[in-house]
């Protein structure tokens, strides 16, 4: 659920760039990423439906369009407003890095359906990571203005990243069963991946900022607004056919 | 008005093993690496693709068969440094006027010291085929995707379904509604 919610909320934020990205090509690239993420979320929601004995066709829509903010389990990182282009790129880069590492581990999960899904999603996420990594380097090393914006974005975003690696309730059982990777191990692998890349782009990680470690049921004021928009049509006409 | 866009890159796509790279359009990008990624995002959302090339448009010498009839075409090409060593050039050709052959395809390679010489060689070597448009550019101008990129850049597109608008019931529904309004 946490994986799926991260993807769907971030996809919505990224889709807000459709028609507004700095250039047409990037507009298409980010809309692609947003669509890929929706696709990944559907895979996870469908897997949940199967585990819970729900209808795999309707359950994902049910979860996405008819759950209140308190029912969402996404990290606060992904619900923050899209900000400027630097903010979007830094957030996406840090998130993609976490995803590729997590998925790499999930590919070896003892739970077969999870391993298969991870195998498939990993390929696309690797490309997302490559794309945002390229952008981080160019904006970090670009002009004084682009560097300033990137550093400011990083300072704002960094504290929120901790929540991506906070253990979920009962996750220890799954870790012990080798179903999912240990979040602490993932966190340090992630730091080893992103910090050198950021430094290469002349960006400095502030260590003093207090990390956000709230449980995933706690949200910022931005999530209700986002959901109000995302769910509006579905809630007005619950049984509409498409 | 000044051009505020990034430089233009021509995009070539190879769809299947054994097929030539075919020009599919162009993208703007600040550098070749991003151009290659943009090419993927703009042209390979749908399958199939095995390989992509991007080439800065400014590196391409392009001439139509019409322009080549006039023997003075070479004079219109800016001079390149005289000391240039011979190097491989890629040759592309638009082979027919059919709609499906709107763009040039890659037909081969020649060795030349500059673009004019490359085009002359190309005309000698490939001139038997009818060419409506000719492009030559140095091989070093090409940035290519690598075979190991296929998995993350191109394969995922195979599983994405493109849905035309008539896939959705809404179209039929709207027609009904409109009919109802007219009567």
mmCIF file of C-alpha atoms in Angstrom:
data_model
loop_
_atom_site.group_PDB
_atom_site.id
_atom_site.type_symbol
_atom_site.label_atom_id
_atom_site.label_comp_id
_atom_site.label_asym_id
_atom_site.label_seq_id
_atom_site.Cartn_x
_atom_site.Cartn_y
_atom_site.Cartn_z
ATOM 1 C CA UNK A 1 0.000 0.000 0.000
ATOM 2 C CA UNK A 2 2.803 2.420 0.904
ATOM 3 C CA UNK A 3 4.594 1.663 -2.371
ATOM 4 C CA UNK A 4 1.452 2.167 -4.418
ATOM 5 C CA UNK A 5 0.403 5.349 -2.646
ATOM 6 C CA UNK A 6 3.846 6.896 -3.140
ATOM 7 C CA UNK A 7 3.589 6.220 -6.845
ATOM 8 C CA UNK A 8 0.055 7.465 -7.355
ATOM 9 C CA UNK A 9 0.503 10.714 -5.433
ATOM 10 C CA UNK A 10 3.819 11.516 -7.091
ATOM 11 C CA UNK A 11 2.301 10.653 -10.470
ATOM 12 C CA UNK A 12 -0.404 13.201 -9.843
ATOM 13 C CA UNK A 13 2.117 15.871 -8.870
ATOM 14 C CA UNK A 14 4.166 15.113 -11.981
ATOM 15 C CA UNK A 15 1.116 15.170 -14.204
ATOM 16 C CA UNK A 16 0.671 18.770 -13.079
ATOM 17 C CA UNK A 17 3.641 19.545 -15.336
ATOM 18 C CA UNK A 18 1.799 18.325 -18.403
ATOM 19 C CA UNK A 19 1.464 21.376 -20.598
ATOM 20 C CA UNK A 20 3.719 23.439 -18.295
ATOM 21 C CA UNK A 21 7.196 21.885 -18.378
ATOM 22 C CA UNK A 22 10.168 24.055 -19.419
ATOM 23 C CA UNK A 23 10.264 22.613 -22.952
ATOM 24 C CA UNK A 24 8.004 20.390 -25.005
ATOM 25 C CA UNK A 25 10.331 17.384 -24.933
ATOM 26 C CA UNK A 26 10.547 17.483 -21.148
ATOM 27 C CA UNK A 27 6.807 17.914 -20.917
ATOM 28 C CA UNK A 28 6.440 14.624 -22.755
ATOM 29 C CA UNK A 29 9.178 12.982 -20.689
ATOM 30 C CA UNK A 30 7.532 13.916 -17.389
ATOM 31 C CA UNK A 31 4.091 12.933 -18.564
ATOM 32 C CA UNK A 32 5.593 9.572 -19.521
ATOM 33 C CA UNK A 33 7.088 9.225 -16.066
ATOM 34 C CA UNK A 34 3.747 10.113 -14.493
ATOM 35 C CA UNK A 35 1.978 7.477 -16.593
ATOM 36 C CA UNK A 36 4.608 4.862 -15.774
ATOM 37 C CA UNK A 37 4.080 5.574 -12.081
ATOM 38 C CA UNK A 38 0.337 5.180 -12.364
ATOM 39 C CA UNK A 39 1.018 1.847 -14.070
ATOM 40 C CA UNK A 40 3.253 0.754 -11.200
ATOM 41 C CA UNK A 41 0.681 1.802 -8.625
ATOM 42 C CA UNK A 42 -1.953 -0.290 -10.428
ATOM 43 C CA UNK A 43 0.343 -3.325 -10.253
ATOM 44 C CA UNK A 44 0.717 -2.945 -6.479
ATOM 45 C CA UNK A 45 -2.982 -2.220 -5.860
ATOM 46 C CA UNK A 46 -3.953 -5.232 -7.966
ATOM 47 C CA UNK A 47 -1.605 -7.418 -5.964
ATOM 48 C CA UNK A 48 -3.275 -6.157 -2.796
ATOM 49 C CA UNK A 49 -6.689 -6.953 -4.233
ATOM 50 C CA UNK A 50 -5.601 -10.506 -4.907
ATOM 51 C CA UNK A 51 -4.214 -10.909 -1.391
ATOM 52 C CA UNK A 52 -7.412 -9.560 0.135
ATOM 53 C CA UNK A 53 -9.748 -11.449 -2.167
ATOM 54 C CA UNK A 54 -11.103 -8.234 -3.703
ATOM 55 C CA UNK A 55 -12.010 -7.705 -7.344
ATOM 56 C CA UNK A 56 -8.708 -6.816 -9.076
ATOM 57 C CA UNK A 57 -10.573 -4.737 -11.701
ATOM 58 C CA UNK A 58 -12.417 -2.339 -9.426
ATOM 59 C CA UNK A 59 -10.358 -2.407 -6.233
ATOM 60 C CA UNK A 60 -7.537 -0.104 -7.433
ATOM 61 C CA UNK A 61 -10.071 2.584 -8.455
ATOM 62 C CA UNK A 62 -11.870 2.130 -5.164
ATOM 63 C CA UNK A 63 -8.649 2.717 -3.249
ATOM 64 C CA UNK A 64 -7.479 5.661 -5.294
ATOM 65 C CA UNK A 65 -10.693 7.616 -5.677
ATOM 66 C CA UNK A 66 -12.677 6.840 -2.542
ATOM 67 C CA UNK A 67 -10.114 6.844 0.245
ATOM 68 C CA UNK A 68 -9.784 9.829 2.551
ATOM 69 C CA UNK A 69 -6.397 11.440 3.248
ATOM 70 C CA UNK A 70 -6.098 9.594 6.566
ATOM 71 C CA UNK A 71 -6.315 6.297 4.677
ATOM 72 C CA UNK A 72 -3.392 7.136 2.427
ATOM 73 C CA UNK A 73 0.024 5.690 3.296
ATOM 74 C CA UNK A 74 2.250 7.747 1.047
ATOM 75 C CA UNK A 75 5.292 9.542 2.410
ATOM 76 C CA UNK A 76 4.954 13.302 2.834
ATOM 77 C CA UNK A 77 7.773 13.770 0.333
ATOM 78 C CA UNK A 78 5.533 12.945 -2.613
ATOM 79 C CA UNK A 79 2.557 15.054 -1.603
ATOM 80 C CA UNK A 80 4.463 18.356 -1.347
ATOM 81 C CA UNK A 81 3.433 20.812 -4.095
ATOM 82 C CA UNK A 82 5.454 20.491 -7.251
ATOM 83 C CA UNK A 83 7.376 23.728 -6.616
ATOM 84 C CA UNK A 84 9.733 24.918 -9.318
ATOM 85 C CA UNK A 85 11.456 22.681 -11.834
ATOM 86 C CA UNK A 86 14.480 22.240 -9.534
ATOM 87 C CA UNK A 87 12.223 21.021 -6.721
ATOM 88 C CA UNK A 88 10.532 18.537 -9.019
ATOM 89 C CA UNK A 89 13.847 17.217 -10.347
ATOM 90 C CA UNK A 90 15.487 16.876 -6.920
ATOM 91 C CA UNK A 91 12.445 15.118 -5.450
ATOM 92 C CA UNK A 92 12.135 12.777 -8.414
ATOM 93 C CA UNK A 93 15.839 11.970 -8.369
ATOM 94 C CA UNK A 94 15.887 11.139 -4.649
ATOM 95 C CA UNK A 95 12.688 9.114 -4.963
ATOM 96 C CA UNK A 96 13.855 7.212 -8.066
ATOM 97 C CA UNK A 97 17.138 6.346 -6.368
ATOM 98 C CA UNK A 98 15.202 4.863 -3.433
ATOM 99 C CA UNK A 99 12.942 2.998 -5.848
ATOM 100 C CA UNK A 100 15.664 1.363 -7.916
ATOM 101 C CA UNK A 101 17.439 0.136 -4.780
ATOM 102 C CA UNK A 102 14.241 -1.135 -3.190
ATOM 103 C CA UNK A 103 13.112 -2.848 -6.378
ATOM 104 C CA UNK A 104 16.527 -4.419 -6.894
ATOM 105 C CA UNK A 105 16.093 -6.070 -3.494
ATOM 106 C CA UNK A 106 12.446 -6.943 -4.104
ATOM 107 C CA UNK A 107 13.431 -8.808 -7.265
ATOM 108 C CA UNK A 108 14.922 -11.413 -4.938
ATOM 109 C CA UNK A 109 11.908 -11.485 -2.644
ATOM 110 C CA UNK A 110 10.821 -14.865 -1.322
ATOM 111 C CA UNK A 111 7.287 -13.841 -2.225
ATOM 112 C CA UNK A 112 7.125 -14.716 -5.917
ATOM 113 C CA UNK A 113 4.449 -12.246 -7.147
ATOM 114 C CA UNK A 114 6.386 -9.404 -5.523
ATOM 115 C CA UNK A 115 9.627 -10.510 -7.156
ATOM 116 C CA UNK A 116 7.988 -10.703 -10.584
ATOM 117 C CA UNK A 117 6.363 -7.286 -10.326
ATOM 118 C CA UNK A 118 9.599 -5.726 -9.077
ATOM 119 C CA UNK A 119 11.459 -7.217 -12.008
ATOM 120 C CA UNK A 120 9.137 -5.514 -14.422
ATOM 121 C CA UNK A 121 8.948 -2.127 -12.687
ATOM 122 C CA UNK A 122 12.680 -1.961 -12.050
ATOM 123 C CA UNK A 123 13.449 -1.550 -15.757
ATOM 124 C CA UNK A 124 11.328 1.575 -16.101
ATOM 125 C CA UNK A 125 12.477 3.062 -12.829
ATOM 126 C CA UNK A 126 16.056 2.647 -13.915
ATOM 127 C CA UNK A 127 15.331 4.874 -16.874
ATOM 128 C CA UNK A 128 13.571 7.463 -14.675
ATOM 129 C CA UNK A 129 16.618 7.493 -12.448
ATOM 130 C CA UNK A 130 18.948 7.944 -15.406
ATOM 131 C CA UNK A 131 16.852 10.829 -16.681
ATOM 132 C CA UNK A 132 16.626 12.719 -13.387
ATOM 133 C CA UNK A 133 20.279 11.985 -12.614
ATOM 134 C CA UNK A 134 21.229 13.676 -15.901
ATOM 135 C CA UNK A 135 19.087 16.684 -14.978
ATOM 136 C CA UNK A 136 20.575 16.969 -11.481
ATOM 137 C CA UNK A 137 24.069 17.138 -12.958
ATOM 138 C CA UNK A 138 23.119 19.758 -15.542
ATOM 139 C CA UNK A 139 21.174 22.029 -13.202
ATOM 140 C CA UNK A 140 23.625 21.641 -10.320
ATOM 141 C CA UNK A 141 26.546 22.568 -12.564
ATOM 142 C CA UNK A 142 24.563 24.961 -14.760
ATOM 143 C CA UNK A 143 24.226 28.659 -14.010
ATOM 144 C CA UNK A 144 24.432 30.439 -10.655
ATOM 145 C CA UNK A 145 20.648 30.657 -10.690
ATOM 146 C CA UNK A 146 20.082 26.972 -11.477
ATOM 147 C CA UNK A 147 22.570 25.959 -8.789
ATOM 148 C CA UNK A 148 20.919 28.228 -6.236
ATOM 149 C CA UNK A 149 17.510 26.763 -6.965
ATOM 150 C CA UNK A 150 18.785 23.191 -6.827
ATOM 151 C CA UNK A 151 20.517 23.735 -3.482
ATOM 152 C CA UNK A 152 17.405 25.407 -2.066
ATOM 153 C CA UNK A 153 15.255 22.502 -3.286
ATOM 154 C CA UNK A 154 17.631 19.982 -1.760
ATOM 155 C CA UNK A 155 17.607 21.816 1.588
ATOM 156 C CA UNK A 156 13.794 21.760 1.607
ATOM 157 C CA UNK A 157 13.405 18.162 0.493
ATOM 158 C CA UNK A 158 16.171 16.332 2.325
ATOM 159 C CA UNK A 159 14.409 16.105 5.752
ATOM 160 C CA UNK A 160 11.405 14.436 4.100
ATOM 161 C CA UNK A 161 13.462 11.622 2.590
ATOM 162 C CA UNK A 162 13.916 9.875 5.949
ATOM 163 C CA UNK A 163 10.268 8.822 5.903
ATOM 164 C CA UNK A 164 10.853 6.663 2.811
ATOM 165 C CA UNK A 165 12.965 4.392 4.984
ATOM 166 C CA UNK A 166 10.939 4.378 8.195
ATOM 167 C CA UNK A 167 9.883 0.829 9.082
ATOM 168 C CA UNK A 168 6.190 0.195 8.463
ATOM 169 C CA UNK A 169 3.997 -1.495 11.071
ATOM 170 C CA UNK A 170 4.726 -5.243 11.052
ATOM 171 C CA UNK A 171 7.406 -4.802 8.399
ATOM 172 C CA UNK A 172 9.923 -6.609 10.619
ATOM 173 C CA UNK A 173 7.988 -9.856 10.086
ATOM 174 C CA UNK A 174 8.228 -9.439 6.325
ATOM 175 C CA UNK A 175 11.913 -8.588 6.533
ATOM 176 C CA UNK A 176 12.553 -11.728 8.570
ATOM 177 C CA UNK A 177 10.707 -13.807 5.996
ATOM 178 C CA UNK A 178 12.884 -12.275 3.256
ATOM 179 C CA UNK A 179 9.810 -10.842 1.582
ATOM 180 C CA UNK A 180 11.023 -7.237 1.703
ATOM 181 C CA UNK A 181 14.447 -5.625 2.294
ATOM 182 C CA UNK A 182 15.498 -4.175 5.622
ATOM 183 C CA UNK A 183 14.689 -0.425 5.502
ATOM 184 C CA UNK A 184 17.782 0.590 7.487
ATOM 185 C CA UNK A 185 20.070 -1.198 5.039
ATOM 186 C CA UNK A 186 18.211 0.395 2.183
ATOM 187 C CA UNK A 187 18.602 3.826 3.740
ATOM 188 C CA UNK A 188 22.374 3.601 3.948
ATOM 189 C CA UNK A 189 22.658 2.126 0.432
ATOM 190 C CA UNK A 190 20.541 5.040 -0.782
ATOM 191 C CA UNK A 191 22.755 7.602 0.940
ATOM 192 C CA UNK A 192 25.807 5.988 -0.631
ATOM 193 C CA UNK A 193 24.168 6.337 -4.028
ATOM 194 C CA UNK A 194 22.746 9.851 -3.904
ATOM 195 C CA UNK A 195 25.228 11.820 -1.795
ATOM 196 C CA UNK A 196 28.200 11.349 -4.190
ATOM 197 C CA UNK A 197 25.951 12.157 -7.187
ATOM 198 C CA UNK A 198 24.770 15.347 -5.519
ATOM 199 C CA UNK A 199 28.332 16.300 -4.617
ATOM 200 C CA UNK A 200 29.366 15.725 -8.219
ATOM 201 C CA UNK A 201 26.711 18.270 -9.116
ATOM 202 C CA UNK A 202 28.184 20.663 -6.525
ATOM 203 C CA UNK A 203 25.204 20.216 -4.175
ATOM 204 C CA UNK A 204 25.680 19.840 -0.425
ATOM 205 C CA UNK A 205 23.516 17.771 1.869
ATOM 206 C CA UNK A 206 22.614 19.548 5.079
ATOM 207 C CA UNK A 207 22.808 17.131 7.962
ATOM 208 C CA UNK A 208 21.450 19.411 10.674
ATOM 209 C CA UNK A 209 17.866 19.511 9.427
ATOM 210 C CA UNK A 210 15.464 17.492 11.569
ATOM 211 C CA UNK A 211 14.288 14.461 9.576
ATOM 212 C CA UNK A 212 10.578 13.856 9.186
ATOM 213 C CA UNK A 213 9.862 10.509 10.798
ATOM 214 C CA UNK A 214 6.104 10.705 11.278
ATOM 215 C CA UNK A 215 4.115 7.543 10.605
ATOM 216 C CA UNK A 216 2.781 7.309 7.063
ATOM 217 C CA UNK A 217 -0.779 7.925 8.235
ATOM 218 C CA UNK A 218 0.264 11.524 9.078
ATOM 219 C CA UNK A 219 0.043 13.957 6.219
ATOM 220 C CA UNK A 220 0.703 17.609 5.433
ATOM 221 C CA UNK A 221 -2.123 19.987 4.560
ATOM 222 C CA UNK A 222 -1.252 19.456 0.899
ATOM 223 C CA UNK A 223 -2.657 15.940 0.603
ATOM 224 C CA UNK A 224 -6.349 16.774 1.177
ATOM 225 C CA UNK A 225 -6.151 19.461 -1.529
ATOM 226 C CA UNK A 226 -4.455 17.079 -3.932
ATOM 227 C CA UNK A 227 -6.999 14.337 -3.318
ATOM 228 C CA UNK A 228 -9.890 16.763 -3.633
ATOM 229 C CA UNK A 229 -8.760 17.474 -7.165
ATOM 230 C CA UNK A 230 -7.795 13.925 -8.096
ATOM 231 C CA UNK A 231 -11.004 12.406 -6.743
ATOM 232 C CA UNK A 232 -13.483 15.105 -7.732
ATOM 233 C CA UNK A 233 -14.872 13.553 -10.909
ATOM 234 C CA UNK A 234 -14.985 10.011 -9.582
ATOM 235 C CA UNK A 235 -16.843 11.114 -6.450
ATOM 236 C CA UNK A 236 -19.342 13.254 -8.320
ATOM 237 C CA UNK A 237 -20.280 10.442 -10.669
ATOM 238 C CA UNK A 238 -19.329 7.239 -8.805
ATOM 239 C CA UNK A 239 -20.703 4.811 -11.370
ATOM 240 C CA UNK A 240 -19.688 6.600 -14.550
ATOM 241 C CA UNK A 241 -18.532 4.395 -17.398
ATOM 242 C CA UNK A 242 -15.404 5.259 -19.358
ATOM 243 C CA UNK B 1 12.978 36.895 -33.227
ATOM 244 C CA UNK B 2 15.863 35.083 -31.539
ATOM 245 C CA UNK B 3 15.537 31.311 -31.262
ATOM 246 C CA UNK B 4 15.235 30.499 -27.579
ATOM 247 C CA UNK B 5 15.074 26.763 -28.140
ATOM 248 C CA UNK B 6 17.934 24.392 -27.463
ATOM 249 C CA UNK B 7 19.820 23.000 -30.470
ATOM 250 C CA UNK B 8 17.997 20.609 -32.719
ATOM 251 C CA UNK B 9 18.902 16.936 -33.081
ATOM 252 C CA UNK B 10 17.635 14.638 -35.795
ATOM 253 C CA UNK B 11 16.420 11.295 -34.457
ATOM 254 C CA UNK B 12 16.924 7.933 -36.196
ATOM 255 C CA UNK B 13 15.187 4.794 -35.052
ATOM 256 C CA UNK B 14 15.825 1.143 -35.888
ATOM 257 C CA UNK B 15 12.688 -0.892 -35.388
ATOM 258 C CA UNK B 16 13.815 -4.417 -36.097
ATOM 259 C CA UNK B 17 16.953 -6.456 -36.549
ATOM 260 C CA UNK B 18 18.200 -6.083 -40.127
ATOM 261 C CA UNK B 19 16.261 -2.909 -40.851
ATOM 262 C CA UNK B 20 18.087 0.360 -41.455
ATOM 263 C CA UNK B 21 17.908 3.313 -39.084
ATOM 264 C CA UNK B 22 15.173 5.613 -40.282
ATOM 265 C CA UNK B 23 14.793 9.300 -39.503
ATOM 266 C CA UNK B 24 11.604 9.766 -37.490
ATOM 267 C CA UNK B 25 11.746 13.451 -36.558
ATOM 268 C CA UNK B 26 13.754 15.726 -34.323
ATOM 269 C CA UNK B 27 14.064 16.905 -30.725
ATOM 270 C CA UNK B 28 15.574 19.890 -28.956
ATOM 271 C CA UNK B 29 18.143 19.280 -26.242
ATOM 272 C CA UNK B 30 21.020 21.005 -24.501
ATOM 273 C CA UNK B 31 23.384 18.118 -25.246
ATOM 274 C CA UNK B 32 23.538 14.732 -26.936
ATOM 275 C CA UNK B 33 22.825 12.628 -23.842
ATOM 276 C CA UNK B 34 19.612 14.498 -23.092
ATOM 277 C CA UNK B 35 18.776 14.454 -26.812
ATOM 278 C CA UNK B 36 18.920 10.662 -26.746
ATOM 279 C CA UNK B 37 16.631 10.568 -23.693
ATOM 280 C CA UNK B 38 14.227 13.038 -25.268
ATOM 281 C CA UNK B 39 14.208 10.967 -28.441
ATOM 282 C CA UNK B 40 13.213 7.949 -26.379
ATOM 283 C CA UNK B 41 10.446 9.847 -24.629
ATOM 284 C CA UNK B 42 9.059 11.464 -27.749
ATOM 285 C CA UNK B 43 9.351 8.605 -30.243
ATOM 286 C CA UNK B 44 9.515 5.328 -28.312
ATOM 287 C CA UNK B 45 6.508 5.581 -26.065
ATOM 288 C CA UNK B 46 5.111 2.986 -28.452
ATOM 289 C CA UNK B 47 7.043 -0.002 -29.731
ATOM 290 C CA UNK B 48 9.174 -1.116 -31.485
ATOM 291 C CA UNK B 49 12.688 0.095 -31.093
ATOM 292 C CA UNK B 50 16.062 -1.610 -30.980
ATOM 293 C CA UNK B 51 18.320 1.369 -31.345
ATOM 294 C CA UNK B 52 18.241 5.169 -31.476
ATOM 295 C CA UNK B 53 20.661 7.679 -32.939
ATOM 296 C CA UNK B 54 20.682 11.416 -32.430
ATOM 297 C CA UNK B 55 22.653 13.761 -34.682
ATOM 298 C CA UNK B 56 22.990 17.545 -34.245
ATOM 299 C CA UNK B 57 21.082 19.064 -37.161
ATOM 300 C CA UNK B 58 23.910 21.533 -37.816
ATOM 301 C CA UNK B 59 26.238 18.606 -38.607
ATOM 302 C CA UNK B 60 24.046 17.357 -41.441
ATOM 303 C CA UNK B 61 24.548 18.312 -45.056
ATOM 304 C CA UNK B 62 21.166 17.878 -46.740
ATOM 305 C CA UNK B 63 20.389 18.282 -50.431
ATOM 306 C CA UNK B 64 17.340 17.443 -52.498
ATOM 307 C CA UNK B 65 17.705 15.825 -55.925
ATOM 308 C CA UNK B 66 16.385 19.094 -57.322
ATOM 309 C CA UNK B 67 19.218 21.067 -55.753
ATOM 310 C CA UNK B 68 21.775 18.556 -57.011
ATOM 311 C CA UNK B 69 20.760 18.986 -60.661
ATOM 312 C CA UNK B 70 22.411 22.390 -60.558
ATOM 313 C CA UNK B 71 26.140 21.640 -60.678
ATOM 314 C CA UNK B 72 26.978 24.582 -58.453
ATOM 315 C CA UNK B 73 25.444 23.114 -55.274
ATOM 316 C CA UNK B 74 28.849 22.585 -53.654
ATOM 317 C CA UNK B 75 29.452 26.349 -53.630
ATOM 318 C CA UNK B 76 26.572 26.853 -51.233
ATOM 319 C CA UNK B 77 28.174 24.639 -48.578
ATOM 320 C CA UNK B 78 30.286 26.484 -45.986
ATOM 321 C CA UNK B 79 33.981 25.585 -46.135
ATOM 322 C CA UNK B 80 35.423 23.132 -43.646
ATOM 323 C CA UNK B 81 39.034 23.313 -42.430
ATOM 324 C CA UNK B 82 41.328 22.239 -45.258
ATOM 325 C CA UNK B 83 43.478 20.109 -42.970
ATOM 326 C CA UNK B 84 40.604 17.717 -42.196
ATOM 327 C CA UNK B 85 41.649 14.065 -42.399
ATOM 328 C CA UNK B 86 39.348 11.617 -44.197
ATOM 329 C CA UNK B 87 36.815 10.147 -41.792
ATOM 330 C CA UNK B 88 33.709 7.984 -42.065
ATOM 331 C CA UNK B 89 30.472 9.714 -43.041
ATOM 332 C CA UNK B 90 26.990 8.217 -42.787
ATOM 333 C CA UNK B 91 24.827 8.444 -45.898
ATOM 334 C CA UNK B 92 21.035 8.691 -45.787
ATOM 335 C CA UNK B 93 18.515 8.818 -48.567
ATOM 336 C CA UNK B 94 14.834 9.448 -49.070
ATOM 337 C CA UNK B 95 13.996 6.677 -51.446
ATOM 338 C CA UNK B 96 10.523 7.356 -52.746
ATOM 339 C CA UNK B 97 7.687 9.857 -52.696
ATOM 340 C CA UNK B 98 5.336 7.446 -50.930
ATOM 341 C CA UNK B 99 3.782 8.739 -47.745
ATOM 342 C CA UNK B 100 5.369 5.935 -45.725
ATOM 343 C CA UNK B 101 8.806 7.087 -46.944
ATOM 344 C CA UNK B 102 8.530 10.643 -45.724
ATOM 345 C CA UNK B 103 11.921 10.547 -44.070
ATOM 346 C CA UNK B 104 15.423 9.524 -45.046
ATOM 347 C CA UNK B 105 16.861 6.099 -44.205
ATOM 348 C CA UNK B 106 20.453 5.171 -43.525
ATOM 349 C CA UNK B 107 21.936 3.437 -46.578
ATOM 350 C CA UNK B 108 25.649 3.211 -45.864
ATOM 351 C CA UNK B 109 28.945 4.883 -45.242
ATOM 352 C CA UNK B 110 31.705 6.660 -47.178
ATOM 353 C CA UNK B 111 35.147 8.020 -46.300
ATOM 354 C CA UNK B 112 35.661 11.717 -46.908
ATOM 355 C CA UNK B 113 37.569 14.748 -45.638
ATOM 356 C CA UNK B 114 34.584 17.098 -45.666
ATOM 357 C CA UNK B 115 30.809 17.079 -46.190
ATOM 358 C CA UNK B 116 30.942 18.070 -49.882
ATOM 359 C CA UNK B 117 33.347 15.265 -50.670
ATOM 360 C CA UNK B 118 31.184 12.906 -48.629
ATOM 361 C CA UNK B 119 28.102 13.784 -50.641
ATOM 362 C CA UNK B 120 29.989 13.407 -53.946
ATOM 363 C CA UNK B 121 31.200 9.965 -52.869
ATOM 364 C CA UNK B 122 27.701 9.060 -51.734
ATOM 365 C CA UNK B 123 26.249 10.023 -55.121
ATOM 366 C CA UNK B 124 28.871 7.850 -56.874
ATOM 367 C CA UNK B 125 28.383 4.907 -54.594
ATOM 368 C CA UNK B 126 24.628 4.929 -54.017
ATOM 369 C CA UNK B 127 23.535 6.997 -57.023
ATOM 370 C CA UNK B 128 21.874 4.051 -58.780
ATOM 371 C CA UNK B 129 19.057 4.108 -56.277
ATOM 372 C CA UNK B 130 16.697 6.975 -56.850
ATOM 373 C CA UNK B 131 17.347 9.454 -54.075
ATOM 374 C CA UNK B 132 14.960 12.315 -53.569
ATOM 375 C CA UNK B 133 16.860 13.718 -50.640
ATOM 376 C CA UNK B 134 20.412 13.042 -49.511
ATOM 377 C CA UNK B 135 21.904 13.561 -46.062
ATOM 378 C CA UNK B 136 25.535 13.093 -45.060
ATOM 379 C CA UNK B 137 27.082 13.594 -41.621
ATOM 380 C CA UNK B 138 30.307 12.484 -39.953
ATOM 381 C CA UNK B 139 30.015 9.260 -37.949
ATOM 382 C CA UNK B 140 31.464 11.050 -34.903
ATOM 383 C CA UNK B 141 28.376 13.318 -34.809
ATOM 384 C CA UNK B 142 26.163 10.349 -33.990
ATOM 385 C CA UNK B 143 25.245 9.500 -30.402
ATOM 386 C CA UNK B 144 23.764 6.013 -30.200
ATOM 387 C CA UNK B 145 21.848 4.099 -27.604
ATOM 388 C CA UNK B 146 23.697 1.003 -26.388
ATOM 389 C CA UNK B 147 22.389 -2.564 -26.679
ATOM 390 C CA UNK B 148 22.143 -2.705 -22.871
ATOM 391 C CA UNK B 149 19.758 0.277 -22.964
ATOM 392 C CA UNK B 150 17.091 -1.806 -24.708
ATOM 393 C CA UNK B 151 15.819 -3.307 -21.468
ATOM 394 C CA UNK B 152 15.135 -0.054 -19.634
ATOM 395 C CA UNK B 153 14.558 2.326 -22.547
ATOM 396 C CA UNK B 154 12.629 0.381 -25.165
ATOM 397 C CA UNK B 155 11.272 -2.912 -23.843
ATOM 398 C CA UNK B 156 8.711 -1.426 -21.439
ATOM 399 C CA UNK B 157 6.901 0.134 -24.426
ATOM 400 C CA UNK B 158 6.045 -3.361 -25.684
ATOM 401 C CA UNK B 159 3.613 -3.834 -22.829
ATOM 402 C CA UNK B 160 1.877 -0.493 -23.125
ATOM 403 C CA UNK B 161 -1.387 -0.577 -24.969
ATOM 404 C CA UNK B 162 -2.305 2.321 -27.130
ATOM 405 C CA UNK B 163 -6.029 2.966 -26.894
ATOM 406 C CA UNK B 164 -7.829 4.874 -29.581
ATOM 407 C CA UNK B 165 -10.647 7.090 -28.440
ATOM 408 C CA UNK B 166 -13.214 4.535 -29.595
ATOM 409 C CA UNK B 167 -11.880 2.117 -26.994
ATOM 410 C CA UNK B 168 -13.895 4.092 -24.482
ATOM 411 C CA UNK B 169 -17.667 3.855 -24.340
ATOM 412 C CA UNK B 170 -17.823 7.605 -23.867
ATOM 413 C CA UNK B 171 -17.645 8.254 -27.616
ATOM 414 C CA UNK B 172 -20.726 6.172 -28.358
ATOM 415 C CA UNK B 173 -22.444 7.648 -25.315
ATOM 416 C CA UNK B 174 -21.789 11.202 -26.466
ATOM 417 C CA UNK B 175 -23.183 10.396 -29.904
ATOM 418 C CA UNK B 176 -26.375 9.154 -28.324
ATOM 419 C CA UNK B 177 -26.664 12.272 -26.217
ATOM 420 C CA UNK B 178 -26.112 14.515 -29.247
ATOM 421 C CA UNK B 179 -28.699 12.610 -31.264
ATOM 422 C CA UNK B 180 -31.167 13.035 -28.434
ATOM 423 C CA UNK B 181 -30.556 16.790 -28.409
ATOM 424 C CA UNK B 182 -31.086 17.140 -32.159
ATOM 425 C CA UNK B 183 -34.399 15.306 -32.321
#
